Short mmCIF file of C-alpha atoms and ligand atoms in Angstrom, two decimals:
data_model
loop_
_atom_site.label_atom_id
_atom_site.label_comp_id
_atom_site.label_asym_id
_atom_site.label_seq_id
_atom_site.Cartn_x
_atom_site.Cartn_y
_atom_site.Cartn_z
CA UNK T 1326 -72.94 -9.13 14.26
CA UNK T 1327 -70.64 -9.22 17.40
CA UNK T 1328 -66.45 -8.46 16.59
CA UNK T 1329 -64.13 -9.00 18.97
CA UNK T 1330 -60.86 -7.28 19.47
CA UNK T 1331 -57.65 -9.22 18.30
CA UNK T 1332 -55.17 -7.87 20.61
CA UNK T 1333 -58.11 -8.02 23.60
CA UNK T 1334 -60.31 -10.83 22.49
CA UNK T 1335 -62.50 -10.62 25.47
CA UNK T 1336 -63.69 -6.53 24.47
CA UNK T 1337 -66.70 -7.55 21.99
CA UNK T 1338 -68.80 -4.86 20.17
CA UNK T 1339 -72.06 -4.80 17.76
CA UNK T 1340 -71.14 -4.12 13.81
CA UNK T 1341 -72.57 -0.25 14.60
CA UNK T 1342 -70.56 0.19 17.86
CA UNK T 1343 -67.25 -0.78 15.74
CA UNK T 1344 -67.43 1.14 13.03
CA UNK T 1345 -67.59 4.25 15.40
CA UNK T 1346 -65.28 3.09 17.33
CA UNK T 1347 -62.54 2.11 14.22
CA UNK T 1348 -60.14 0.32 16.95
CA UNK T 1349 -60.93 -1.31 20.25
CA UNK T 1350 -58.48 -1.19 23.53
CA UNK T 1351 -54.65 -1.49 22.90
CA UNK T 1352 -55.84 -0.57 19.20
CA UNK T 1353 -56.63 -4.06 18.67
CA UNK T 1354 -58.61 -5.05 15.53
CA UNK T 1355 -62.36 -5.90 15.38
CA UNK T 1356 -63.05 -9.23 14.12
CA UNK T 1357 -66.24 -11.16 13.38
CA UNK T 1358 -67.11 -13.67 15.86
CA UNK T 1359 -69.34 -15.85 13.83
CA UNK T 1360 -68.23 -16.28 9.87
CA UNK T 1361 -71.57 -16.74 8.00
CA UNK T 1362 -71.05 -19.88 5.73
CA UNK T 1363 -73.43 -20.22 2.39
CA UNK T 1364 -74.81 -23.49 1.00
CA UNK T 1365 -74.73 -23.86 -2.91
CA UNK T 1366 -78.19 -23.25 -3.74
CA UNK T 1367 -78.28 -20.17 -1.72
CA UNK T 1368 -74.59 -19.58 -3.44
CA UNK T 1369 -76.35 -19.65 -6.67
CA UNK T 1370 -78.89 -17.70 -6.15
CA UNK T 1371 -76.60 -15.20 -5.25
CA UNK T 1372 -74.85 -14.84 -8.16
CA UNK T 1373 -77.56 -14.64 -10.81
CA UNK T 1374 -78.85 -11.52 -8.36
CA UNK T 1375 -78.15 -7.95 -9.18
CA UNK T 1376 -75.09 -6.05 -8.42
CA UNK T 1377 -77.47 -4.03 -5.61
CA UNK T 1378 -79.61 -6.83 -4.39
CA UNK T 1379 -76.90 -9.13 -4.45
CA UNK T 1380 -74.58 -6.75 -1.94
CA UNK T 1381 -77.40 -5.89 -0.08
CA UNK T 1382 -77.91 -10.02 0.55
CA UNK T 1383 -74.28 -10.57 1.19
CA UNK T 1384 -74.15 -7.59 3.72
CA UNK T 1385 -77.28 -8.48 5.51
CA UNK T 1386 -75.90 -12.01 6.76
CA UNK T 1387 -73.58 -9.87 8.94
CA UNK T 1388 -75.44 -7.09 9.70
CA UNK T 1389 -79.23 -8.40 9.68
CA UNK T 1390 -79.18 -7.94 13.62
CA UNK T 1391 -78.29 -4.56 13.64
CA UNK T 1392 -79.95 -3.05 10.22
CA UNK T 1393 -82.78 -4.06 8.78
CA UNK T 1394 -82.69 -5.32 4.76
CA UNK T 1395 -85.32 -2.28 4.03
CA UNK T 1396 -82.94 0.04 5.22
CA UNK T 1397 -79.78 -1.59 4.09
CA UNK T 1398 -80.92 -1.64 0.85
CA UNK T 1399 -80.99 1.77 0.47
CA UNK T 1400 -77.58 1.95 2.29
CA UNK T 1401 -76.10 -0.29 -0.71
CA UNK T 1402 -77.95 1.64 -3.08
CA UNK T 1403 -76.27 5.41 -2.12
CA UNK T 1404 -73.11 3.79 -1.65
CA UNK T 1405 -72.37 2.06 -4.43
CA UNK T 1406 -74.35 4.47 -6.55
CA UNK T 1407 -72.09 4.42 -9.63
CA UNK T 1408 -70.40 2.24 -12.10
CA UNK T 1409 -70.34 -1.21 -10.85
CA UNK T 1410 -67.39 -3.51 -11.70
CA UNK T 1411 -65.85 -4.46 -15.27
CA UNK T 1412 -63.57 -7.28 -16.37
CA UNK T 1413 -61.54 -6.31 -19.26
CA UNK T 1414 -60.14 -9.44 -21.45
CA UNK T 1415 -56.37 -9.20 -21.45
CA UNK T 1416 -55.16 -12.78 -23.11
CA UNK T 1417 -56.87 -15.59 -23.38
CA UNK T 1418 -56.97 -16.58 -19.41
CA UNK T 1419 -56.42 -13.24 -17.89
CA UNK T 1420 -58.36 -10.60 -17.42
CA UNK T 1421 -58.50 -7.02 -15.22
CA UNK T 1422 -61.18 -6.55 -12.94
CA UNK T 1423 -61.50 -2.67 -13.04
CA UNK T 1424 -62.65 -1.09 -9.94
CA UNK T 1425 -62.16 2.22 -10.47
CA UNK T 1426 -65.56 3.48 -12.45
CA UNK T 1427 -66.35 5.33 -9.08
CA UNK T 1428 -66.38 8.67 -8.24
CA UNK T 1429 -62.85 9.28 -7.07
CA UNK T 1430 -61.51 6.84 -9.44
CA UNK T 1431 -60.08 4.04 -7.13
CA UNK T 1432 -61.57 0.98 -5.61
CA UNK T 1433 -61.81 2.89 -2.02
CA UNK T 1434 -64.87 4.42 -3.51
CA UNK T 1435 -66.83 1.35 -2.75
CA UNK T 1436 -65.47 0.93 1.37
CA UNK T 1437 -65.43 4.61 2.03
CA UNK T 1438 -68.88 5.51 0.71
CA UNK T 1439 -70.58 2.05 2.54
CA UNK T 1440 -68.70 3.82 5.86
CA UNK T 1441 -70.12 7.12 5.20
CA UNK T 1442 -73.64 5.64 4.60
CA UNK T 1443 -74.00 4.06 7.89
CA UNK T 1444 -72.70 6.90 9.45
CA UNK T 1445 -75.29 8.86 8.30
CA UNK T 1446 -77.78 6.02 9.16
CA UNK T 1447 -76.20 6.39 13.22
CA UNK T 1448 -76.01 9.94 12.77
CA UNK T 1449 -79.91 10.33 13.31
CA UNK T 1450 -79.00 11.92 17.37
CA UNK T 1451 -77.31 14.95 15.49
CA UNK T 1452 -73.50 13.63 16.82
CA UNK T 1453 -70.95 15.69 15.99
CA UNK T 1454 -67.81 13.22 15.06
CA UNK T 1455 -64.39 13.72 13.27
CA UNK T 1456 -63.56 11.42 10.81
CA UNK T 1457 -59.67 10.91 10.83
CA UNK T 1458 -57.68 9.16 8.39
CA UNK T 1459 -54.41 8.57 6.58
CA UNK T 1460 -54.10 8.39 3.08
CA UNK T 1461 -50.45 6.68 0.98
CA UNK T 1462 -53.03 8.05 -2.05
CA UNK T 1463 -56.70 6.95 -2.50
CA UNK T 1464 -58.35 6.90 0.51
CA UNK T 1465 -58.17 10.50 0.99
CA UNK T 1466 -59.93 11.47 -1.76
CA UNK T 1467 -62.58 8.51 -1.79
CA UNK T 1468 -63.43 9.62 1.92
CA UNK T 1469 -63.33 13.16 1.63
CA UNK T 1470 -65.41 12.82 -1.42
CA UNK T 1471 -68.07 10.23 0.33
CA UNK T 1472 -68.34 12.29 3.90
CA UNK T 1473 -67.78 16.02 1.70
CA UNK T 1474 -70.41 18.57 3.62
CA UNK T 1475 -72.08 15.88 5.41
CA UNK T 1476 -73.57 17.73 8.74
CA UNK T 1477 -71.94 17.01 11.92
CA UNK T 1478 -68.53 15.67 10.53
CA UNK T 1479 -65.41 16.90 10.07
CA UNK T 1480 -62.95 15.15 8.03
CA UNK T 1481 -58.95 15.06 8.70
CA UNK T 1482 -57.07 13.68 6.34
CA UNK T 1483 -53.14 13.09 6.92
CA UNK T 1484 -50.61 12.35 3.98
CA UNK T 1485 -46.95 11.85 3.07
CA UNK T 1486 -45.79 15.18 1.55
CA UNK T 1487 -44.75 14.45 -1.74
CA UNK T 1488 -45.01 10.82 -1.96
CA UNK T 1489 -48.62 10.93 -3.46
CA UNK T 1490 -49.43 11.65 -7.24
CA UNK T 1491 -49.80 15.60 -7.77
CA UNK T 1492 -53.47 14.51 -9.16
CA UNK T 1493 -54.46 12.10 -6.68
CA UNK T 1494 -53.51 15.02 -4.14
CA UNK T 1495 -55.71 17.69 -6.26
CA UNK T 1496 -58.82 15.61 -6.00
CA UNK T 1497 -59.39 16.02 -2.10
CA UNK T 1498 -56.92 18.55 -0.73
CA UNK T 1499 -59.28 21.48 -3.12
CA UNK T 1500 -62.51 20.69 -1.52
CA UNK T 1501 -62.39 22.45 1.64
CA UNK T 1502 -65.88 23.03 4.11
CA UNK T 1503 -65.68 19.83 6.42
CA UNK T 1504 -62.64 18.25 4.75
CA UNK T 1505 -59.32 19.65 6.55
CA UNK T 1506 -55.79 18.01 4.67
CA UNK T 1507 -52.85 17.93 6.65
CA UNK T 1508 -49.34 16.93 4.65
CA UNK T 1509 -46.93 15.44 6.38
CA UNK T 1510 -43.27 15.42 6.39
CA UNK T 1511 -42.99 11.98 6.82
CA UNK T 1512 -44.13 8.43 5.13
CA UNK T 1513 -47.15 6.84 4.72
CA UNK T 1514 -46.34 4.29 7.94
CA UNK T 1515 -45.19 7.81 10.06
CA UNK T 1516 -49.23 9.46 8.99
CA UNK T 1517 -50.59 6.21 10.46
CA UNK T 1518 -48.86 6.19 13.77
CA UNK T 1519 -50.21 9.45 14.33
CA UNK T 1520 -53.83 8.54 14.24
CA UNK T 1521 -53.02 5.92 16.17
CA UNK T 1522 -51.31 8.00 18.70
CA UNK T 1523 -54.19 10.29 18.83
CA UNK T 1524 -56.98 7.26 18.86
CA UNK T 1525 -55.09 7.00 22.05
CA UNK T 1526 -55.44 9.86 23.29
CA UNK T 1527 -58.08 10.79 25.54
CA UNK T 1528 -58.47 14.70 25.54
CA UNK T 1529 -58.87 14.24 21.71
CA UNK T 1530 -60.97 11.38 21.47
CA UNK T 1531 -63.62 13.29 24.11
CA UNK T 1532 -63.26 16.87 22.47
CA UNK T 1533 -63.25 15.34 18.72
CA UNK T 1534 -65.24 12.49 18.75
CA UNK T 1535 -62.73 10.39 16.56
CA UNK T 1536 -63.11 7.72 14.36
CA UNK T 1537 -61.58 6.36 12.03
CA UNK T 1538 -62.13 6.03 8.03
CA UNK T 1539 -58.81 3.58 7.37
CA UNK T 1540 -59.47 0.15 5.81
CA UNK T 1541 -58.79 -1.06 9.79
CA UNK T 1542 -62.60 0.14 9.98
CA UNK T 1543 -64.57 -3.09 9.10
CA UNK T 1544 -67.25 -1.57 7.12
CA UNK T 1545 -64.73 -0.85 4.34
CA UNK T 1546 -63.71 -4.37 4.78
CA UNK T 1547 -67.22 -5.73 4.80
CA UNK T 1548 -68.55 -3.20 1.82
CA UNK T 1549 -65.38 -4.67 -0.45
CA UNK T 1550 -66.57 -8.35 -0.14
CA UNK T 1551 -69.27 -7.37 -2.82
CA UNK T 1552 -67.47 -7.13 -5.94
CA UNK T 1553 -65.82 -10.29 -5.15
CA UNK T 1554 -69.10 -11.91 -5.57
CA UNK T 1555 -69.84 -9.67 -8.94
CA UNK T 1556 -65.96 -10.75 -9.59
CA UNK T 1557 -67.05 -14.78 -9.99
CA UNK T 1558 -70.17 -14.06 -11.30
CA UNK T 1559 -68.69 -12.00 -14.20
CA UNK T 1560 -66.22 -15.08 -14.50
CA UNK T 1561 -67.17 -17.59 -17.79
CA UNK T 1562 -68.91 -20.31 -16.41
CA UNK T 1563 -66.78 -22.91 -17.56
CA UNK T 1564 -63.78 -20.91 -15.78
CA UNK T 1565 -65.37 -20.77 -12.42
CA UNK T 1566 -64.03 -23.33 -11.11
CA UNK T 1567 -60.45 -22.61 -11.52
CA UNK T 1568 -60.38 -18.77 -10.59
CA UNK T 1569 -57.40 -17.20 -9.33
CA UNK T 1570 -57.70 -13.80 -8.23
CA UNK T 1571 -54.33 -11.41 -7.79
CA UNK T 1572 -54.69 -8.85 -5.47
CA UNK T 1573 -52.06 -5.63 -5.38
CA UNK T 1574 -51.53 -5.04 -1.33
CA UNK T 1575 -50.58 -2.23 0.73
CA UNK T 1576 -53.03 -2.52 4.03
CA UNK T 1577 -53.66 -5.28 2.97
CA UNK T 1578 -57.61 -4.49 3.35
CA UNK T 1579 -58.67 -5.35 -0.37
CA UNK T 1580 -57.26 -8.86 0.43
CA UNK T 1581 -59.02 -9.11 4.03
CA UNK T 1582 -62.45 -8.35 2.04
CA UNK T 1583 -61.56 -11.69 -0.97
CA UNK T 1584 -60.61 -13.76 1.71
CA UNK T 1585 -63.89 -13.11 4.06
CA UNK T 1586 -65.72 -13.41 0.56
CA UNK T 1587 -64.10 -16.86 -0.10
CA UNK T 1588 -64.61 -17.73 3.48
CA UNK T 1589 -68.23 -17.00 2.66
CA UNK T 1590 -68.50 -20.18 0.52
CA UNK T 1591 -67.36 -18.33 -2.82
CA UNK T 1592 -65.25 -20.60 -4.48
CA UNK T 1593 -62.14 -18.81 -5.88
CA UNK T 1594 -59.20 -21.69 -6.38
CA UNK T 1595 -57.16 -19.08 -4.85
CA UNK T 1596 -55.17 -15.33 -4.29
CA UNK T 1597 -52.22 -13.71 -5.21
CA UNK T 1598 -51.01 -11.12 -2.55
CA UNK T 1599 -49.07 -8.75 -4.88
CA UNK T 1600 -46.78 -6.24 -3.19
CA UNK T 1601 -44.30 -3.83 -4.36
CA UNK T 1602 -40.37 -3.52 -2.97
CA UNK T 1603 -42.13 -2.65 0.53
CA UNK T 1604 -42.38 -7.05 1.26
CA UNK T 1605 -42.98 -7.33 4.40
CA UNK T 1606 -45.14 -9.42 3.88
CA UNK T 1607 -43.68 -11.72 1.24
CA UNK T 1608 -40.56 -11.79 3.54
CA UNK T 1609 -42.72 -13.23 6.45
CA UNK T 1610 -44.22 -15.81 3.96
CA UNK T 1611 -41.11 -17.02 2.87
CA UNK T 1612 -39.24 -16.96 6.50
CA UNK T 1613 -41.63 -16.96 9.17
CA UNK T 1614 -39.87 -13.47 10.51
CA UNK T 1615 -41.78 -10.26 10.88
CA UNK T 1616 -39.59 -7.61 10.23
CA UNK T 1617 -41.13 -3.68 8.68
CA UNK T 1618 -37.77 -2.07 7.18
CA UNK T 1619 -38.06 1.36 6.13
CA UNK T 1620 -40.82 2.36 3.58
CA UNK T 1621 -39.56 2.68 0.00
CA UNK T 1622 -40.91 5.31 -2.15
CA UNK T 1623 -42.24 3.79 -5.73
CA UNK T 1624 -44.61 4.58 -8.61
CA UNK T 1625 -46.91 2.10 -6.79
CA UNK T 1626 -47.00 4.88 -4.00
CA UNK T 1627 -50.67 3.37 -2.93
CA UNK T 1628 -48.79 0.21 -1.64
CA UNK T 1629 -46.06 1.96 0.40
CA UNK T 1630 -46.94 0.44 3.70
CA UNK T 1631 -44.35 -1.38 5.46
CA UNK T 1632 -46.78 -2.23 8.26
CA UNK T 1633 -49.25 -3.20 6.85
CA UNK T 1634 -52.25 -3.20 9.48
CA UNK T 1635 -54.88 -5.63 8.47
CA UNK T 1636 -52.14 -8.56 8.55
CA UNK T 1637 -53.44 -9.64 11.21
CA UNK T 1638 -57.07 -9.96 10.03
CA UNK T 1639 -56.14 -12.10 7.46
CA UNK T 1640 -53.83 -14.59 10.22
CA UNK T 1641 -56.85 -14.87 12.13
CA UNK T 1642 -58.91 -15.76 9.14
CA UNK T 1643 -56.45 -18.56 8.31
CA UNK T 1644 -56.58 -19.62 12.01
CA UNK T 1645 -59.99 -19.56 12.36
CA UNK T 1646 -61.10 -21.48 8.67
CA UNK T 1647 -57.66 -23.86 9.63
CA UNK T 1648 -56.81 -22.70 5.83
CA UNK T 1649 -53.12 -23.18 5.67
CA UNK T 1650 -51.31 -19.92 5.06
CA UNK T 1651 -48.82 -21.75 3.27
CA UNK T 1652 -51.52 -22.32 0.12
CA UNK T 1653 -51.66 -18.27 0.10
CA UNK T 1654 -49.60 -17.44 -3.05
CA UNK T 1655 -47.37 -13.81 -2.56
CA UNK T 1656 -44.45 -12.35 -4.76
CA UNK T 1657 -43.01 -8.56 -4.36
CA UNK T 1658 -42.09 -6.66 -8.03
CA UNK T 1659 -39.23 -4.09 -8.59
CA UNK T 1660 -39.62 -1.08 -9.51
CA UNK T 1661 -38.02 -1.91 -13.03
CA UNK T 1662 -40.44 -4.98 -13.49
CA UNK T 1663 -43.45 -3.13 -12.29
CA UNK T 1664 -42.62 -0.41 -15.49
CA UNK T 1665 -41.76 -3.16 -17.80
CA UNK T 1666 -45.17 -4.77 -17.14
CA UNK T 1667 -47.01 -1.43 -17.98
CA UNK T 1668 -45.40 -1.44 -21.25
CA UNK T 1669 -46.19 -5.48 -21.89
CA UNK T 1670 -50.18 -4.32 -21.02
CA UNK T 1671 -49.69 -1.13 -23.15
CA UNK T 1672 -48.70 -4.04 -25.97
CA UNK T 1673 -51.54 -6.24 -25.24
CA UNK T 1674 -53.48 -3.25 -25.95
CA UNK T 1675 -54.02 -1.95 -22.75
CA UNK T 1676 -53.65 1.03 -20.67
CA UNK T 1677 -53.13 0.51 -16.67
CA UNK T 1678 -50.98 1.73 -13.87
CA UNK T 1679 -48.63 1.01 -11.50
CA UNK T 1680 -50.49 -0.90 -8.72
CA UNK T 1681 -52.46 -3.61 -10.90
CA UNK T 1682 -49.56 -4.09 -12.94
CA UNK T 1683 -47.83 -5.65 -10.26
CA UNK T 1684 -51.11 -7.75 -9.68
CA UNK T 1685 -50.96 -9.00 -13.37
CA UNK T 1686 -46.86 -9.50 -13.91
CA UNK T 1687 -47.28 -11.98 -10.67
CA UNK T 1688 -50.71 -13.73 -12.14
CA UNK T 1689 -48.81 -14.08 -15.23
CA UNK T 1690 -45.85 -15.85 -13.23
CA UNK T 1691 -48.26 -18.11 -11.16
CA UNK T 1692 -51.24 -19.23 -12.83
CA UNK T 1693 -51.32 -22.41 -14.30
CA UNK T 1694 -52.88 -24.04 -18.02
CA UNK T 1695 -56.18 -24.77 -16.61
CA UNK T 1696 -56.48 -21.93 -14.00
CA UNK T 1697 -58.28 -18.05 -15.25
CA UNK T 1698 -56.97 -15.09 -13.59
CA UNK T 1699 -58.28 -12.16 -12.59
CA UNK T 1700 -56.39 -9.17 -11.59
CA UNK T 1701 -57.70 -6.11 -9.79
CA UNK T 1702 -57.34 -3.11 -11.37
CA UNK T 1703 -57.67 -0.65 -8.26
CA UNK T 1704 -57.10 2.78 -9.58
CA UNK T 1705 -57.83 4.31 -13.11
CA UNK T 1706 -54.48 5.16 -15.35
CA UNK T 1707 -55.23 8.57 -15.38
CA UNK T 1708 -54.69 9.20 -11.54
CA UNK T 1709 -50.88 8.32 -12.19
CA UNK T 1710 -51.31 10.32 -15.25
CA UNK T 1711 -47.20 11.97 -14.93
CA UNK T 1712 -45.53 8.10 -14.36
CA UNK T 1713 -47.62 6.11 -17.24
CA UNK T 1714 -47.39 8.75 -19.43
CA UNK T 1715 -43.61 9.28 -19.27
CA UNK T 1716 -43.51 5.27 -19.05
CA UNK T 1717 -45.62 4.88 -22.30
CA UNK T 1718 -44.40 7.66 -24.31
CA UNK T 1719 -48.14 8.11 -24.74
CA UNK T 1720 -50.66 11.22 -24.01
CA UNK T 1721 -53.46 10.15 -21.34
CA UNK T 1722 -57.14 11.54 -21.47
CA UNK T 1723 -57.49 12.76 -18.55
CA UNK T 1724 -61.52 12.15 -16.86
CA UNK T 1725 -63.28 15.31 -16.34
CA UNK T 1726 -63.60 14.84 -12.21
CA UNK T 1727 -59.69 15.27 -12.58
CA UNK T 1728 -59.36 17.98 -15.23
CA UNK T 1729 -61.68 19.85 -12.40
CA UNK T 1730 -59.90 19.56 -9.61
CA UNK T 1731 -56.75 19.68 -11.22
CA UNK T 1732 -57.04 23.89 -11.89
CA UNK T 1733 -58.11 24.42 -7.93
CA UNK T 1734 -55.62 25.40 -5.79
CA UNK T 1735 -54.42 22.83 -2.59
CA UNK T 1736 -55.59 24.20 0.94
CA UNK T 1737 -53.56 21.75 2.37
CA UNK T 1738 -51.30 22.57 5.97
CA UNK T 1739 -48.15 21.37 6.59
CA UNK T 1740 -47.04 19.45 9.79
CA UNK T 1741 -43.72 17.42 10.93
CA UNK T 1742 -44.39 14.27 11.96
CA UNK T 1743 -45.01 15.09 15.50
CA UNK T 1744 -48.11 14.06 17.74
CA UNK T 1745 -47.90 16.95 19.82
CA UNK T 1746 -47.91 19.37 16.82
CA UNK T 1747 -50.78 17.68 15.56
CA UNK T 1748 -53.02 17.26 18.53
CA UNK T 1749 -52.07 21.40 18.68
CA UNK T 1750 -53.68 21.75 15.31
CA UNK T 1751 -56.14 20.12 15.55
CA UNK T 1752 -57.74 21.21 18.98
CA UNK T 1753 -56.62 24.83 17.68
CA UNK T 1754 -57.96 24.75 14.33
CA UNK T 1755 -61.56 22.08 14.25
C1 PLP Y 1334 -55.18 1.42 -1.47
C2 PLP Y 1334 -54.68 0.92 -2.76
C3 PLP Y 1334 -54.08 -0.35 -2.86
C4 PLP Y 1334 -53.83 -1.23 -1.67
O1 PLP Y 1334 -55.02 -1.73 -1.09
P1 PLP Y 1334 -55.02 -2.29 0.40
O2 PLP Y 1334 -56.43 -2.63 0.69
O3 PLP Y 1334 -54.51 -1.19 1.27
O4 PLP Y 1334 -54.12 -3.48 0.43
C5 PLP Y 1334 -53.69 -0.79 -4.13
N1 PLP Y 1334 -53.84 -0.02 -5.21
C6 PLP Y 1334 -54.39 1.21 -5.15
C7 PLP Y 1334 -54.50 2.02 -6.39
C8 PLP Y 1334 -54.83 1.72 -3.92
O5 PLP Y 1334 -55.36 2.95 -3.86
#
């Protein structure tokens, strides 16, 4: 598969060569040049496959130049070598697609641990690279956990002091060997510029061999396009047709993934793009104006991005299908809503968090008689464990990956929000 750069259009790159590479010049965005297109038989075929088979099918139509299906197969198979996808019923049209069987607990598990497969697969010239990432909550743990004591990589992993769950924190700042956490004194947006500033630097880039794990790398991207496809063929059949999927955004990388999948030929009626008070993008769909503000600290902490970065993935894709980005359906929840819908779930009998609440209160307010909704359920309850808890008045069970890492203490450093201190650091300390 050949990507091209969005801000550069004329740098293009092989599938292999952009995953190393994370960003191309001026940081632009790789971007598929050709956009596979399935007929219905071959549709249906697809969806009566296997979980395994089926993402290995899906995967190879992008990547059959570059990797052959033997190999890919087994690629699929270590990656997504857990608990595949569950829809829970919630009413009678609505239900949660749960994501978050995996090993760390979130629906990064899936992107991070395709990334860290192929990888491996390039890694067969003994390369020494450095993995480096920024985390507003799950990624860090889902990539430290996928690339923990792989040879030849290091993993940096930058977050917002205190703006990330004490347990989310726990489960990859206690690992140590090849997985280095750096807090931050800043936000979520201020951890991103940084490893942007340093993909653009040069003495780091040769020294560290950097790339990058964030959902701009388009093997997350490409990986998460699989349990859309498990998504509609979980779906009733008589529902099908009329599937609405609501999608809680922060990078806006989840959404990227249902729209390539729907772009695929999968026929989903349409998405919700769910944010929290951070609406930048709901403010651009409404006005036409692109305008970050601040980042807002909320229980949602996963989806406090104000610039979001694969916006302009998903502008392309509208561009280049001619979809009109006026049929994409958005909304942004309070704070007080987003706690009220917990407690409306916790009525309906069940349990969730934060982040897919706002997906469902949304899907609730959109959907229409005929129309089923699905809405993603991208972290387990448990990994918010303080917030639901004191929302609920209830006493979580807590999964035993957490209780673990929960009693190990945080090796963690701590660094201002300064490029020069962390380019220091790291040539110092990796
Ligand atoms: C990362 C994350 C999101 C946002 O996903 P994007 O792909 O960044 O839009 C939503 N919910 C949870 C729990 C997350 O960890």
């Amino acid at each position: 598969m050949k990507l091209y750069n969005l801000k550069d259009p004329k740098e293009e790159v092989g599938f292999l060569q952009a995953v190393q590479l994370g960003l191309g010049k001026k940081q632009g965005l790789f971007f598929p040049k050709k956009l596979p297109i399935l007929d219905h038989n071959t549709l249906d075929h697809l969806i009566n496959m296997n979980f395994i088979d089926r993402s290995t099918q899906i995967l190879s139509y992008f990547l059959n130049d570059e990797i052959s299906l033997s190999n890919l197969k087994l690629i699929v198979k270590n990656s997504f070598s857990f608990q595949k996808p569950i829809l829970k019923s919630i009413t009678k049209n609505i239900s949660c697609l749960e994501l978050f069987h995996g090993p760390t607990l979130a629906f990064k598990d899936f992107g991070a641990r395709f990334m860290a497969q192929i990888l491996l697969f390039l890694n067969t010239k003994n390369k020494p690279m450095t993995i480096l990432t920024a985390t507003s909550g799950d990624t860090g743990a889902a990539v430290a956990h996928a690339f923990y004591k792989m040879k030849n990589i290091q993993v940096v992993i930058l977050y917002p002091k205190g703006k990330i769950s004490t347990l989310q924190e726990k489960l990859f700042c206690t690992l140590g060997h090849n997985v280095h956490t750096i807090s931050i004194n800043g936000s979520f947006d201020d951890c991103q510029n940084l490893v942007k500033k340093s993909f653009n630097d040069s003495l780091l880039n040769k020294k560290m061999h950097l790339t990058s794990a964030n959902s701009i790398n388009i093997s997350r991207l490409l990986a998460q396009i699989c349990y859309y496809f498990e998504a509609f063929s979980l779906t009733p059949i008589q529902h099908q047709k009329n599937l609405i999927i609501s999608v809680p955004c922060g990078n806006f990388g989840n959404l990227t993934a249902g729209l390539l999948a729907k772009s695929l030929g999968l026929p989903i009626k349409n998405f919700i793009a769910a944010t929290n008070s951070n609406n930048t993008v709901p403010n651009f769909l409404k006005n036409g104006v692109w305008e970050p503000k601040p980042t807002i600290s909320t229980i949602s902490n996963a989806m406090d991005i104000s610039q979001p970065n694969n916006w302009p993935r998903v502008k392309e894709l509208f561009l280049r299908k001619k979809w009109n980005l006026k049929t994409l359906k958005f909304g942004s929840v309070s704070e007080k809503q987003t706690k009220k819908t917990l407690k409306e779930l916790y009525n309906l009998n069940y349990i969730s968090e934060p982040h897919a609440s706002i997906a469902y209160h949304l899907l609730k307010k959109k959907i229409k008689k005929n129309d089923f909704g699905l809405f993603l359920g991208t972290a387990h309850p448990s990994k918010f464990q303080t917030v639901v808890e004191k929302i609920l008045k209830i006493d979580l069970s807590i999964p035993k990956i957490l209780y673990m890492h929960n009693k190990k203490k945080i090796l963690s450093h701590t660094l201002e929000s300064d490029f020069q201190q962390l380019k220091h650091f790291l040539l110092k300390n990796l």
